[in-house]
Coordinates of N, CA and C in Angstrom, one line a residue:
M6 N 6.9 64.8 63.4 CA 5.5 64.6 63.6 C 4.8 66.0 63.7
D7 N 5.5 67.0 64.2 CA 5.0 68.4 64.1 C 4.8 68.9 62.7
D8 N 5.8 68.6 61.8 CA 5.6 69.0 60.4 C 4.4 68.3 59.8
V9 N 4.3 67.0 60.1 CA 3.1 66.3 59.6 C 1.8 66.9 60.0
H10 N 1.7 67.3 61.3 CA 0.5 67.9 61.9 C 0.3 69.2 61.2
E11 N 1.3 70.0 61.1 CA 1.2 71.3 60.4 C 0.7 71.2 59.0
D12 N 1.2 70.2 58.3 CA 0.7 70.0 56.9 C -0.7 69.6 56.9
G13 N -1.1 68.7 57.9 CA -2.4 68.2 58.0 C -3.4 69.4 58.4
M14 N -3.0 70.3 59.2 CA -3.8 71.4 59.5 C -4.0 72.4 58.3
K15 N -3.0 72.5 57.5 CA -3.1 73.3 56.3 C -4.1 72.7 55.3
E16 N -4.0 71.4 55.2 CA -5.0 70.7 54.4 C -6.4 70.8 54.9
L17 N -6.5 70.8 56.2 CA -7.9 71.0 56.8 C -8.4 72.4 56.5
V18 N -7.6 73.4 56.5 CA -8.0 74.8 56.1 C -8.5 74.8 54.7
E19 N -7.8 74.0 53.8 CA -8.3 74.0 52.4 C -9.5 73.3 52.3
H20 N -9.8 72.2 53.0 CA -11.0 71.4 53.0 C -12.1 72.4 53.5
Y21 N -11.9 73.1 54.6 CA -12.9 74.0 55.1 C -13.3 75.0 54.1
R22 N -12.3 75.7 53.5 CA -12.6 76.7 52.4 C -13.3 76.1 51.2
E23 N -12.9 74.9 50.8 CA -13.5 74.3 49.7 C -15.0 73.9 50.0
G24 N -15.2 73.5 51.2 CA -16.6 73.2 51.5 C -17.5 74.4 51.4
R25 N -17.0 75.5 51.9 CA -17.8 76.7 51.8 C -18.0 77.2 50.4
R26 N -17.1 76.9 49.5 CA -17.3 77.3 48.1 C -18.4 76.3 47.5
R27 N -18.3 75.1 47.9 CA -19.1 74.1 47.3 C -20.6 74.1 47.8
W28 N -20.8 74.3 49.1 CA -22.1 74.2 49.7 C -22.7 75.5 50.1
G29 N -21.8 76.5 50.1 CA -22.3 77.8 50.7 C -21.9 77.8 52.2
V30 N -21.7 79.0 52.7 CA -21.2 79.2 54.0 C -22.0 78.5 55.1
E31 N -23.2 78.7 55.2 CA -24.0 78.2 56.3 C -24.1 76.6 56.3
E32 N -24.3 76.1 55.1 CA -24.4 74.6 55.0 C -23.0 74.0 55.3
A33 N -22.0 74.5 54.7 CA -20.7 74.0 54.9 C -20.3 74.1 56.4
D34 N -20.6 75.2 57.1 CA -20.2 75.3 58.5 C -21.0 74.3 59.3
R35 N -22.3 74.1 59.0 CA -23.0 73.1 59.7 C -22.4 71.7 59.6
R36 N -22.0 71.4 58.4 CA -21.4 70.1 58.2 C -20.1 70.0 59.0
W37 N -19.3 71.0 58.9 CA -18.0 71.0 59.5 C -18.1 70.9 61.1
L38 N -19.0 71.7 61.6 CA -19.1 71.8 63.1 C -20.0 70.8 63.8
H39 N -20.7 69.9 63.0 CA -21.7 69.1 63.7 C -21.0 68.2 64.8
Q40 N -20.0 67.5 64.5 CA -19.4 66.6 65.6 C -18.6 67.5 66.6
P41 N -17.8 68.4 66.1 CA -16.9 69.2 67.1 C -17.8 70.0 68.1
L42 N -18.9 70.6 67.6 CA -19.7 71.3 68.6 C -20.5 70.4 69.5
T43 N -20.9 69.2 69.0 CA -21.5 68.2 69.9 C -20.5 67.8 71.0
D44 N -19.2 67.6 70.6 CA -18.2 67.2 71.6 C -17.9 68.3 72.6
W45 N -17.9 69.6 72.0 CA -17.6 70.7 72.8 C -18.7 71.0 73.9
T46 N -19.9 70.9 73.5 CA -21.0 71.1 74.4 C -21.1 70.0 75.5
A47 N -20.8 68.8 75.1 CA -20.7 67.7 76.1 C -19.6 68.0 77.1
G48 N -18.5 68.4 76.6 CA -17.3 68.8 77.4 C -17.6 69.8 78.5
L49 N -18.4 70.8 78.1 CA -18.7 71.9 79.0 C -19.6 71.4 80.1
Q50 N -20.4 70.4 79.8 CA -21.4 69.9 80.8 C -20.8 68.8 81.7
G51 N -19.6 68.3 81.3 CA -19.0 67.2 82.0 C -18.4 67.6 83.4
P52 N -18.3 66.6 84.3 CA -17.9 66.9 85.7 C -16.4 67.1 85.8
Q53 N -15.6 66.6 84.8 CA -14.2 66.7 85.0 C -13.7 68.2 84.8
T54 N -12.6 68.5 85.6 CA -12.0 69.9 85.4 C -10.9 69.8 84.3
H55 N -10.6 68.6 83.8 CA -9.6 68.5 82.8 C -10.2 67.8 81.5
Q56 N -11.2 68.5 81.0 CA -11.9 68.0 79.8 C -10.9 68.1 78.6
Q57 N -11.0 67.1 77.8 CA -10.3 67.1 76.5 C -11.2 66.8 75.4
L58 N -11.1 67.5 74.3 CA -11.8 67.2 73.1 C -11.1 66.0 72.4
D59 N -11.9 65.2 71.6 CA -11.3 64.3 70.7 C -10.4 65.1 69.8
A60 N -9.2 64.5 69.4 CA -8.2 65.2 68.7 C -8.7 65.8 67.3
D61 N -9.5 65.0 66.6 CA -10.1 65.5 65.4 C -11.0 66.7 65.6
S62 N -11.8 66.6 66.6 CA -12.8 67.7 66.9 C -12.0 69.0 67.3
A63 N -10.9 68.8 68.0 CA -10.1 69.9 68.4 C -9.4 70.6 67.2
D64 N -8.9 69.8 66.3 CA -8.3 70.3 65.0 C -9.3 71.0 64.2
C65 N -10.5 70.5 64.1 CA -11.6 71.1 63.3 C -12.0 72.4 63.9
L66 N -12.1 72.5 65.2 CA -12.5 73.7 65.9 C -11.4 74.8 65.7
A67 N -10.2 74.3 65.9 CA -9.1 75.3 65.8 C -9.1 75.9 64.4
V68 N -9.3 75.1 63.3 CA -9.4 75.7 62.0 C -10.6 76.6 61.9
A69 N -11.7 76.2 62.4 CA -12.9 77.0 62.2 C -12.8 78.4 63.0
I70 N -12.2 78.4 64.2 CA -12.2 79.7 64.9 C -11.1 80.6 64.4
K71 N -10.1 80.0 63.7 CA -9.1 80.8 63.0 C -9.7 81.5 61.7
E72 N -10.5 80.7 61.0 CA -11.0 81.1 59.7 C -12.2 82.0 59.9
T73 N -13.1 81.8 61.0 CA -14.4 82.4 61.1 C -14.6 82.9 62.5
L74 N -14.5 84.2 62.7 CA -14.6 84.8 64.0 C -16.0 84.6 64.7
A75 N -17.0 84.4 63.9 CA -18.3 84.2 64.4 C -18.4 82.9 65.2
I76 N -17.6 81.9 64.6 CA -17.5 80.6 65.3 C -16.8 80.7 66.7
R77 N -15.6 81.5 66.6 CA -14.9 81.8 67.8 C -15.8 82.4 68.9
D78 N -16.6 83.4 68.4 CA -17.5 84.1 69.4 C -18.6 83.2 69.9
G79 N -19.0 82.2 69.1 CA -19.9 81.2 69.6 C -19.3 80.4 70.7
L80 N -18.1 80.1 70.6 CA -17.5 79.3 71.7 C -17.4 80.1 73.0
I81 N -17.1 81.4 72.8 CA -17.1 82.3 74.0 C -18.5 82.3 74.6
L82 N -19.5 82.5 73.8 CA -20.8 82.6 74.3 C -21.3 81.3 75.0
S83 N -20.8 80.2 74.5 CA -21.2 78.9 75.1 C -20.7 78.8 76.5
I84 N -19.6 79.5 76.8 CA -19.0 79.4 78.2 C -19.6 80.5 79.1
L85 N -19.9 81.7 78.5 CA -20.3 82.8 79.3 C -21.8 82.8 79.5
A86 N -22.6 82.2 78.6 CA -24.0 82.4 78.7 C -24.6 82.0 80.0
P87 N -25.5 82.8 80.6 CA -26.1 82.5 81.9 C -26.9 81.1 81.8
E88 N -27.1 80.6 82.9 CA -27.8 79.3 83.0 C -29.2 79.4 82.3
P89 N -29.6 78.4 81.6 CA -29.1 77.1 81.5 C -28.0 76.9 80.5
G90 N -27.5 78.0 79.9 CA -26.4 77.9 78.9 C -27.0 77.7 77.5
L91 N -26.2 77.3 76.5 CA -26.6 77.1 75.2 C -26.5 75.6 74.9
D92 N -27.6 75.0 74.4 CA -27.5 73.6 73.9 C -26.8 73.6 72.5
S93 N -26.5 72.4 72.0 CA -25.6 72.3 70.8 C -26.4 72.9 69.6
D94 N -27.7 72.7 69.6 CA -28.5 73.3 68.4 C -28.4 74.8 68.4
R95 N -28.6 75.4 69.6 CA -28.6 76.8 69.7 C -27.2 77.4 69.4
L96 N -26.2 76.7 69.9 CA -24.8 77.2 69.7 C -24.5 77.1 68.2
M97 N -24.9 76.0 67.5 CA -24.7 75.8 66.1 C -25.3 77.0 65.3
D98 N -26.6 77.3 65.7 CA -27.3 78.4 65.0 C -26.5 79.7 65.1
L99 N -26.0 80.0 66.4 CA -25.3 81.2 66.6 C -24.0 81.3 65.8
C100 N -23.4 80.1 65.6 CA -22.1 80.1 64.8 C -22.3 80.2 63.4
V101 N -23.4 79.6 62.8 CA -23.5 79.5 61.4 C -24.4 80.6 60.8
R102 N -25.2 81.3 61.7 CA -26.0 82.4 61.2 C -25.9 83.6 62.2
P103 N -24.7 84.1 62.2 CA -24.4 85.2 63.2 C -25.1 86.5 62.9
N104 N -25.5 86.7 61.6 CA -26.2 87.9 61.2 C -27.7 87.8 61.3
D105 N -28.3 86.7 61.6 CA -29.7 86.5 61.9 C -30.1 87.5 63.0
P106 N -31.2 88.2 62.8 CA -31.6 89.2 63.8 C -31.7 88.6 65.2
S107 N -32.3 87.5 65.4 CA -32.6 86.9 66.7 C -31.2 86.5 67.3
N108 N -30.2 86.1 66.4 CA -28.9 85.7 66.9 C -28.2 86.9 67.4
V109 N -28.3 88.0 66.6 CA -27.6 89.2 67.0 C -28.1 89.7 68.3
T110 N -29.5 89.6 68.5 CA -30.1 90.0 69.8 C -29.6 89.1 70.9
S111 N -29.5 87.8 70.7 CA -29.0 86.9 71.8 C -27.6 87.3 72.1
L112 N -26.7 87.5 71.1 CA -25.3 87.8 71.4 C -25.2 89.1 72.2
C113 N -25.9 90.1 71.7 CA -25.8 91.4 72.5 C -26.4 91.3 73.9
S114 N -27.4 90.5 74.1 CA -28.0 90.3 75.4 C -27.1 89.6 76.3
I115 N -26.4 88.6 75.8 CA -25.4 87.8 76.7 C -24.3 88.7 77.1
L116 N -23.7 89.4 76.1 CA -22.5 90.2 76.3 C -22.9 91.4 77.2
D117 N -24.0 92.0 77.0 CA -24.5 93.1 77.9 C -24.6 92.7 79.3
A118 N -25.2 91.4 79.5 CA -25.3 90.9 80.9 C -23.9 90.6 81.5
V119 N -23.0 90.1 80.7 CA -21.7 89.8 81.2 C -21.0 91.0 81.7
F120 N -21.1 92.1 81.0 CA -20.4 93.4 81.4 C -21.2 94.2 82.4
K121 N -22.5 94.2 82.4 CA -23.2 95.2 83.1 C -24.1 94.7 84.2
D122 N -24.4 93.4 84.2 CA -25.4 92.9 85.2 C -24.6 92.2 86.3
P123 N -24.6 92.7 87.5 CA -23.8 92.0 88.6 C -24.4 90.7 89.0
A124 N -25.6 90.4 88.6 CA -26.3 89.2 88.9 C -25.8 88.1 87.9
T125 N -25.2 88.5 86.8 CA -24.7 87.5 85.9 C -23.3 87.1 86.3
R126 N -23.2 85.9 86.9 CA -21.9 85.5 87.4 C -21.5 84.2 86.6
P127 N -20.2 84.0 86.6 CA -19.7 82.8 85.8 C -20.1 81.5 86.4
D128 N -20.4 80.5 85.5 CA -20.6 79.2 86.0 C -19.2 78.6 86.0
Q129 N -18.6 78.5 87.2 CA -17.2 78.2 87.3 C -16.9 76.7 86.8
P130 N -17.7 75.7 87.1 CA -17.4 74.4 86.5 C -17.3 74.4 84.9
R131 N -18.3 75.2 84.4 CA -18.3 75.3 82.9 C -17.1 76.1 82.4
C132 N -16.7 77.2 83.1 CA -15.5 77.9 82.7 C -14.3 77.1 82.8
H133 N -14.2 76.3 83.9 CA -13.0 75.4 84.1 C -12.9 74.4 83.0
A134 N -14.1 73.8 82.7 CA -14.1 72.8 81.6 C -13.7 73.4 80.2
G135 N -14.3 74.6 79.9 CA -13.9 75.3 78.7 C -12.5 75.6 78.6
L136 N -11.9 76.2 79.7 CA -10.5 76.5 79.7 C -9.7 75.3 79.5
A137 N -10.0 74.2 80.1 CA -9.2 73.0 80.0 C -9.2 72.5 78.5
M138 N -10.4 72.6 77.9 CA -10.4 72.2 76.4 C -9.7 73.1 75.5
L139 N -9.8 74.4 75.8 CA -9.1 75.4 75.1 C -7.6 75.3 75.2
E140 N -7.1 75.1 76.4 CA -5.7 74.9 76.6 C -5.2 73.6 75.9
A141 N -5.9 72.5 76.1 CA -5.5 71.3 75.4 C -5.5 71.5 73.9
M142 N -6.5 72.3 73.3 CA -6.5 72.6 71.9 C -5.2 73.3 71.5
A143 N -4.9 74.4 72.3 CA -3.7 75.2 71.9 C -2.4 74.4 72.0
D144 N -2.4 73.4 73.0 CA -1.2 72.7 73.1 C -1.0 71.7 72.0
Q145 N -2.2 71.2 71.4 CA -2.2 70.2 70.4 C -1.8 70.7 69.0
V146 N -2.3 71.9 68.7 CA -2.2 72.4 67.3 C -0.8 73.0 67.1
P147 N -0.4 73.1 65.8 CA 0.9 73.7 65.5 C 0.8 75.2 65.6
P148 N 2.0 75.9 65.6 CA 2.0 77.4 65.5 C 1.2 77.9 64.4
G149 N 0.6 79.1 64.6 CA -0.3 79.7 63.6 C -1.8 79.3 63.8
F150 N -2.0 78.3 64.7 CA -3.4 77.9 65.0 C -3.7 78.1 66.5
R151 N -2.7 78.6 67.2 CA -2.9 78.6 68.7 C -3.5 79.9 69.2
S152 N -3.4 81.0 68.4 CA -3.8 82.3 68.9 C -5.2 82.4 69.3
Q153 N -6.1 81.9 68.5 CA -7.6 82.0 68.9 C -8.0 81.2 70.1
P154 N -7.6 79.9 70.2 CA -8.0 79.2 71.4 C -7.4 79.8 72.7
L155 N -6.2 80.4 72.6 CA -5.5 81.1 73.7 C -6.2 82.4 74.0
A156 N -6.7 83.1 73.0 CA -7.4 84.4 73.2 C -8.7 84.2 73.8
V157 N -9.4 83.2 73.4 CA -10.7 82.8 74.1 C -10.4 82.4 75.5
A158 N -9.4 81.7 75.8 CA -9.0 81.3 77.2 C -8.7 82.5 78.0
A159 N -8.1 83.5 77.4 CA -7.7 84.7 78.1 C -9.0 85.5 78.5
Y160 N -9.9 85.5 77.6 CA -11.2 86.2 77.8 C -12.0 85.6 78.9
V161 N -12.1 84.2 78.9 CA -12.8 83.4 79.8 C -12.2 83.6 81.2
D162 N -10.9 83.5 81.2 CA -10.2 83.6 82.5 C -10.4 85.0 83.1
W163 N -10.4 86.1 82.3 CA -10.6 87.4 82.8 C -12.0 87.5 83.3
W164 N -13.0 86.9 82.6 CA -14.4 87.0 83.0 C -14.6 86.2 84.3
S165 N -14.0 85.1 84.4 CA -14.2 84.2 85.6 C -13.4 84.5 86.9
G166 N -12.6 85.5 86.7 CA -11.8 85.9 87.9 C -10.5 85.1 88.1
G167 N -10.0 84.4 87.0 CA -8.8 83.7 87.1 C -7.6 84.5 87.2
S168 N -6.5 83.8 87.2 CA -5.2 84.5 87.4 C -4.3 84.4 86.2
R169 N -4.8 83.8 85.1 CA -3.9 83.5 83.9 C -4.3 84.3 82.6
A170 N -5.2 85.2 82.7 CA -5.6 85.9 81.5 C -4.5 86.6 80.8
S171 N -3.7 87.3 81.5 CA -2.5 88.0 80.8 C -1.6 86.9 80.2
E172 N -1.3 85.8 80.9 CA -0.5 84.8 80.3 C -1.0 84.3 79.0
F173 N -2.3 83.9 79.0 CA -3.0 83.4 77.8 C -2.9 84.4 76.7
A174 N -3.2 85.7 77.0 CA -3.2 86.7 76.0 C -1.9 87.0 75.4
E175 N -0.9 87.0 76.2 CA 0.5 87.1 75.7 C 0.9 86.0 74.8
E176 N 0.5 84.7 75.2 CA 0.8 83.6 74.4 C 0.1 83.7 73.0
A177 N -1.1 84.2 73.0 CA -1.9 84.3 71.8 C -1.2 85.3 70.9
L178 N -0.7 86.4 71.4 CA -0.1 87.4 70.6 C 1.3 87.0 70.1
A179 N 2.0 86.1 70.9 CA 3.2 85.5 70.4 C 3.0 84.6 69.2
D180 N 1.8 84.0 69.1 CA 1.5 83.2 68.0 C 1.0 84.0 66.8
D181 N 0.4 85.1 67.1 CA -0.2 86.0 66.0 C -0.3 87.4 66.6
R182 N 0.5 88.3 66.2 CA 0.6 89.6 66.7 C -0.7 90.4 66.4
S183 N -1.5 89.9 65.4 CA -2.7 90.6 65.0 C -3.9 90.2 65.7
C184 N -3.8 89.3 66.7 CA -4.9 88.8 67.4 C -5.6 89.8 68.3
T185 N -6.7 90.4 67.8 CA -7.3 91.6 68.4 C -7.9 91.2 69.8
L186 N -8.5 90.0 69.9 CA -9.2 89.7 71.1 C -8.1 89.6 72.3
A187 N -7.0 89.1 72.0 CA -5.9 89.0 73.0 C -5.5 90.4 73.5
A188 N -5.4 91.3 72.5 CA -5.0 92.7 72.8 C -6.1 93.4 73.6
I189 N -7.3 93.0 73.3 CA -8.5 93.6 74.1 C -8.4 93.2 75.5
V190 N -8.1 91.9 75.7 CA -8.0 91.4 77.1 C -6.9 92.1 77.9
L191 N -5.8 92.2 77.3 CA -4.7 92.9 77.9 C -5.0 94.4 78.3
A192 N -5.8 95.0 77.3 CA -6.2 96.4 77.6 C -7.2 96.4 78.8
L193 N -8.1 95.5 78.8 CA -9.1 95.4 80.0 C -8.3 95.3 81.3
I194 N -7.3 94.4 81.3 CA -6.6 94.2 82.5 C -5.8 95.4 82.9
G195 N -5.1 96.0 81.9 CA -4.3 97.1 82.1 C -5.0 98.3 82.6
R196 N -6.3 98.4 82.2 CA -7.1 99.6 82.7 C -8.0 99.2 83.9
G197 N -7.7 98.0 84.4 CA -8.5 97.6 85.7 C -9.9 97.5 85.5
I198 N -10.3 97.1 84.3 CA -11.8 96.9 83.9 C -12.2 95.5 84.2
D199 N -13.2 95.4 85.1 CA -13.8 94.0 85.4 C -15.2 94.0 85.0
P200 N -15.7 92.7 84.8 CA -17.2 92.5 84.6 C -17.9 93.0 85.9
A201 N -19.2 93.2 85.7 CA -20.0 93.8 86.8 C -19.9 93.0 88.0
W202 N -20.0 91.6 87.9 CA -20.1 90.8 89.1 C -18.8 90.9 90.0
R203 N -17.7 91.2 89.3 CA -16.4 91.3 90.1 C -16.3 92.7 90.7
Q204 N -16.9 93.7 90.1 CA -16.8 95.0 90.7 C -17.5 95.1 92.0
L205 N -18.4 94.2 92.3 CA -19.2 94.2 93.6 C -18.6 93.2 94.6
S206 N -17.6 92.4 94.2 CA -17.1 91.4 95.0 C -16.3 91.9 96.1

């Protein structure tokens, strides 16, 4: 079954790349992400702490965040963004048009607040829901596709004051030694660097 899933994921990668060649990057990504991001956003807003994505949505997101770091960064922002958060349309736009000036401004504004503004605190239910979906995604997909969901989980856990950031980051690097985000999280932890809200706690 694992071999079948691995072959299926490789085929998904080829479908993703072929769509981008056929329709262009933005249109292809919009088509690819429509249902997965709808499911993801709904999961972030749900009351359960053990949210799980539909298996097909999880596979599609795992492919997208492995192939396109702007989409991975969009998932990070969807968890970290201050209230009221990002709706699915705004998240879609950030993912498929990362170089649009207004999206660059939004991204920089959110990340700046995360690091520097002590009033910007994590929405813990959203963080927990996101972590549950990321962990389930990493558990579901075959080796070679686990590093990015685990790296996002590491970053979110570091931001939210959890205790598993190092574990997630090390697992991400075990899957892909070149996973820069996981290495960054380990460096932040190693240097004792916290987001502003935790420095005042």
